[in-house]
């Protein structure tokens, strides 16, 4: 349980949250960062990491769901815009897949 009851939250940096991001950082740097004990959430509370989720179906805090939706849409737009720039290190197909994934996550948080 958290300060505001039994709600499940999302981390404020929802796009950077979870094992997949830590794994990507680990493969890049050769060191896997530990999960934090306490995190700041999308609704502004500080809660135990165990009281958060990256799965939209698990998040019960409505302000956190809204925050996650906005952040995934913002990130999708950034990827889409950056993918049009010359010299980008990812293919258009990879960018389109990332955009679709984050827009899909945003829809699931809605």
PDB file of C-alpha atoms in Angstrom:
ATOM      1  CA  UNK A   1       0.000   0.000   0.000  1.00  0.00           C
ATOM      2  CA  UNK A   2       1.057   3.571  -0.619  1.00  0.00           C
ATOM      3  CA  UNK A   3       0.384   6.962   0.938  1.00  0.00           C
ATOM      4  CA  UNK A   4      -2.871   7.327  -0.960  1.00  0.00           C
ATOM      5  CA  UNK A   5      -4.132   3.779  -0.514  1.00  0.00           C
ATOM      6  CA  UNK A   6      -3.884   0.597  -2.520  1.00  0.00           C
ATOM      7  CA  UNK A   7      -3.381   2.264  -5.920  1.00  0.00           C
ATOM      8  CA  UNK A   8      -0.803   1.137  -8.448  1.00  0.00           C
ATOM      9  CA  UNK A   9       1.070   4.047 -10.045  1.00  0.00           C
ATOM     10  CA  UNK A  10       3.473   4.731 -12.911  1.00  0.00           C
ATOM     11  CA  UNK A  11       6.903   6.291 -12.555  1.00  0.00           C
ATOM     12  CA  UNK A  12       7.129   9.943 -13.554  1.00  0.00           C
ATOM     13  CA  UNK A  13       9.609   8.973 -16.300  1.00  0.00           C
ATOM     14  CA  UNK A  14       7.242   6.284 -17.564  1.00  0.00           C
ATOM     15  CA  UNK A  15       8.947   5.885 -20.953  1.00  0.00           C
ATOM     16  CA  UNK A  16      12.241   5.147 -19.168  1.00  0.00           C
ATOM     17  CA  UNK A  17      10.668   2.841 -16.573  1.00  0.00           C
ATOM     18  CA  UNK A  18      10.866  -0.897 -16.310  1.00  0.00           C
ATOM     19  CA  UNK A  19      13.162  -3.774 -17.015  1.00  0.00           C
ATOM     20  CA  UNK A  20      13.347  -3.222 -20.790  1.00  0.00           C
ATOM     21  CA  UNK A  21      14.888   0.232 -20.350  1.00  0.00           C
ATOM     22  CA  UNK A  22      17.305  -1.002 -17.675  1.00  0.00           C
ATOM     23  CA  UNK A  23      18.262  -3.853 -20.019  1.00  0.00           C
ATOM     24  CA  UNK A  24      18.923  -1.428 -22.873  1.00  0.00           C
ATOM     25  CA  UNK A  25      21.101   0.718 -20.615  1.00  0.00           C
ATOM     26  CA  UNK A  26      22.884  -2.428 -19.444  1.00  0.00           C
ATOM     27  CA  UNK A  27      23.630  -3.585 -22.959  1.00  0.00           C
ATOM     28  CA  UNK A  28      24.898  -0.124 -23.841  1.00  0.00           C
ATOM     29  CA  UNK A  29      27.052   0.442 -20.747  1.00  0.00           C
ATOM     30  CA  UNK A  30      27.773  -3.117 -19.636  1.00  0.00           C
ATOM     31  CA  UNK A  31      26.294  -2.417 -16.185  1.00  0.00           C
ATOM     32  CA  UNK A  32      22.660  -2.943 -15.249  1.00  0.00           C
ATOM     33  CA  UNK A  33      21.294  -0.267 -12.915  1.00  0.00           C
ATOM     34  CA  UNK A  34      19.386  -1.444  -9.859  1.00  0.00           C
ATOM     35  CA  UNK A  35      15.716  -0.683  -9.526  1.00  0.00           C
ATOM     36  CA  UNK A  36      15.215   2.182  -7.057  1.00  0.00           C
ATOM     37  CA  UNK A  37      13.518   1.540  -3.708  1.00  0.00           C
ATOM     38  CA  UNK A  38      11.307   4.649  -3.927  1.00  0.00           C
ATOM     39  CA  UNK A  39      10.199   6.516  -7.054  1.00  0.00           C
ATOM     40  CA  UNK A  40       8.289   9.677  -7.891  1.00  0.00           C
ATOM     41  CA  UNK A  41       5.081   8.888  -9.718  1.00  0.00           C
ATOM     42  CA  UNK A  42       3.154  10.537 -12.505  1.00  0.00           C
ATOM     43  CA  UNK A  43       0.732  11.966  -9.936  1.00  0.00           C
ATOM     44  CA  UNK A  44       3.602  13.422  -7.879  1.00  0.00           C
ATOM     45  CA  UNK A  45       3.692  11.007  -4.949  1.00  0.00           C
ATOM     46  CA  UNK A  46       6.780   9.172  -3.814  1.00  0.00           C
ATOM     47  CA  UNK A  47       5.950   5.490  -3.457  1.00  0.00           C
ATOM     48  CA  UNK A  48       7.837   2.198  -3.209  1.00  0.00           C
ATOM     49  CA  UNK A  49       8.981   0.945  -6.611  1.00  0.00           C
ATOM     50  CA  UNK A  50       6.911  -2.183  -5.954  1.00  0.00           C
ATOM     51  CA  UNK A  51       3.762  -0.022  -6.035  1.00  0.00           C
ATOM     52  CA  UNK A  52       4.332   0.907  -9.696  1.00  0.00           C
ATOM     53  CA  UNK A  53       3.750  -0.844 -12.975  1.00  0.00           C
ATOM     54  CA  UNK A  54       4.531  -0.286 -16.642  1.00  0.00           C
ATOM     55  CA  UNK A  55       1.480  -2.340 -17.689  1.00  0.00           C
ATOM     56  CA  UNK A  56      -1.525  -0.090 -18.362  1.00  0.00           C
ATOM     57  CA  UNK A  57      -3.971  -2.734 -17.147  1.00  0.00           C
ATOM     58  CA  UNK A  58      -2.310  -2.772 -13.717  1.00  0.00           C
ATOM     59  CA  UNK A  59      -2.264   0.998 -13.078  1.00  0.00           C
ATOM     60  CA  UNK A  60      -5.203   2.084 -10.909  1.00  0.00           C
ATOM     61  CA  UNK A  61      -4.235   5.702 -10.150  1.00  0.00           C
ATOM     62  CA  UNK A  62      -6.183   7.849 -12.651  1.00  0.00           C
ATOM     63  CA  UNK A  63      -3.771  10.837 -12.612  1.00  0.00           C
ATOM     64  CA  UNK A  64      -0.903   8.409 -13.265  1.00  0.00           C
ATOM     65  CA  UNK A  65      -2.797   6.840 -16.164  1.00  0.00           C
ATOM     66  CA  UNK A  66      -3.349  10.295 -17.685  1.00  0.00           C
ATOM     67  CA  UNK A  67       0.311  11.169 -17.172  1.00  0.00           C
ATOM     68  CA  UNK A  68       1.465   7.924 -18.809  1.00  0.00           C
ATOM     69  CA  UNK A  69      -0.841   8.488 -21.777  1.00  0.00           C
ATOM     70  CA  UNK A  70       0.536  11.996 -22.348  1.00  0.00           C
ATOM     71  CA  UNK A  71       4.145  10.856 -21.994  1.00  0.00           C
ATOM     72  CA  UNK A  72       3.767   7.961 -24.456  1.00  0.00           C
ATOM     73  CA  UNK A  73       2.071  10.249 -26.998  1.00  0.00           C
ATOM     74  CA  UNK A  74       4.798  12.872 -26.540  1.00  0.00           C
ATOM     75  CA  UNK A  75       7.543  10.280 -27.007  1.00  0.00           C
ATOM     76  CA  UNK A  76       5.847   8.831 -30.111  1.00  0.00           C
ATOM     77  CA  UNK A  77       5.695  12.307 -31.625  1.00  0.00           C
ATOM     78  CA  UNK A  78       9.376  12.918 -30.837  1.00  0.00           C
ATOM     79  CA  UNK A  79      10.417   9.642 -32.462  1.00  0.00           C
ATOM     80  CA  UNK A  80       8.273  10.401 -35.497  1.00  0.00           C
ATOM     81  CA  UNK A  81       9.780  13.872 -35.885  1.00  0.00           C
ATOM     82  CA  UNK A  82      13.360  12.727 -35.324  1.00  0.00           C
ATOM     83  CA  UNK A  83      13.006   9.821 -37.738  1.00  0.00           C
ATOM     84  CA  UNK A  84      12.519  12.318 -40.589  1.00  0.00           C
ATOM     85  CA  UNK A  85      15.875  13.975 -39.981  1.00  0.00           C
ATOM     86  CA  UNK A  86      18.842  13.102 -42.198  1.00  0.00           C
ATOM     87  CA  UNK A  87      21.493  10.862 -40.695  1.00  0.00           C
ATOM     88  CA  UNK A  88      19.203   9.143 -38.188  1.00  0.00           C
ATOM     89  CA  UNK A  89      20.624   5.881 -36.847  1.00  0.00           C
ATOM     90  CA  UNK A  90      17.372   3.914 -37.115  1.00  0.00           C
ATOM     91  CA  UNK A  91      15.380   2.871 -40.159  1.00  0.00           C
ATOM     92  CA  UNK A  92      11.963   4.283 -40.992  1.00  0.00           C
ATOM     93  CA  UNK A  93      10.480   0.858 -40.230  1.00  0.00           C
ATOM     94  CA  UNK A  94      12.076   0.799 -36.762  1.00  0.00           C
ATOM     95  CA  UNK A  95      10.829   4.311 -36.066  1.00  0.00           C
ATOM     96  CA  UNK A  96       7.333   3.440 -37.280  1.00  0.00           C
ATOM     97  CA  UNK A  97       7.295   0.360 -35.018  1.00  0.00           C
ATOM     98  CA  UNK A  98       8.371   2.447 -32.002  1.00  0.00           C
ATOM     99  CA  UNK A  99       5.755   5.111 -32.775  1.00  0.00           C
ATOM    100  CA  UNK A 100       3.027   2.475 -33.122  1.00  0.00           C
ATOM    101  CA  UNK A 101       4.100   0.770 -29.873  1.00  0.00           C
ATOM    102  CA  UNK A 102       3.984   3.987 -27.846  1.00  0.00           C
ATOM    103  CA  UNK A 103       0.713   5.162 -29.382  1.00  0.00           C
ATOM    104  CA  UNK A 104      -0.724   1.747 -28.577  1.00  0.00           C
ATOM    105  CA  UNK A 105       0.451   2.068 -24.982  1.00  0.00           C
ATOM    106  CA  UNK A 106      -1.089   5.554 -24.814  1.00  0.00           C
ATOM    107  CA  UNK A 107      -4.408   4.124 -26.023  1.00  0.00           C
ATOM    108  CA  UNK A 108      -4.242   1.403 -23.367  1.00  0.00           C
ATOM    109  CA  UNK A 109      -3.666   4.013 -20.633  1.00  0.00           C
ATOM    110  CA  UNK A 110      -6.666   6.062 -21.850  1.00  0.00           C
TER     111      UNK A 110
END
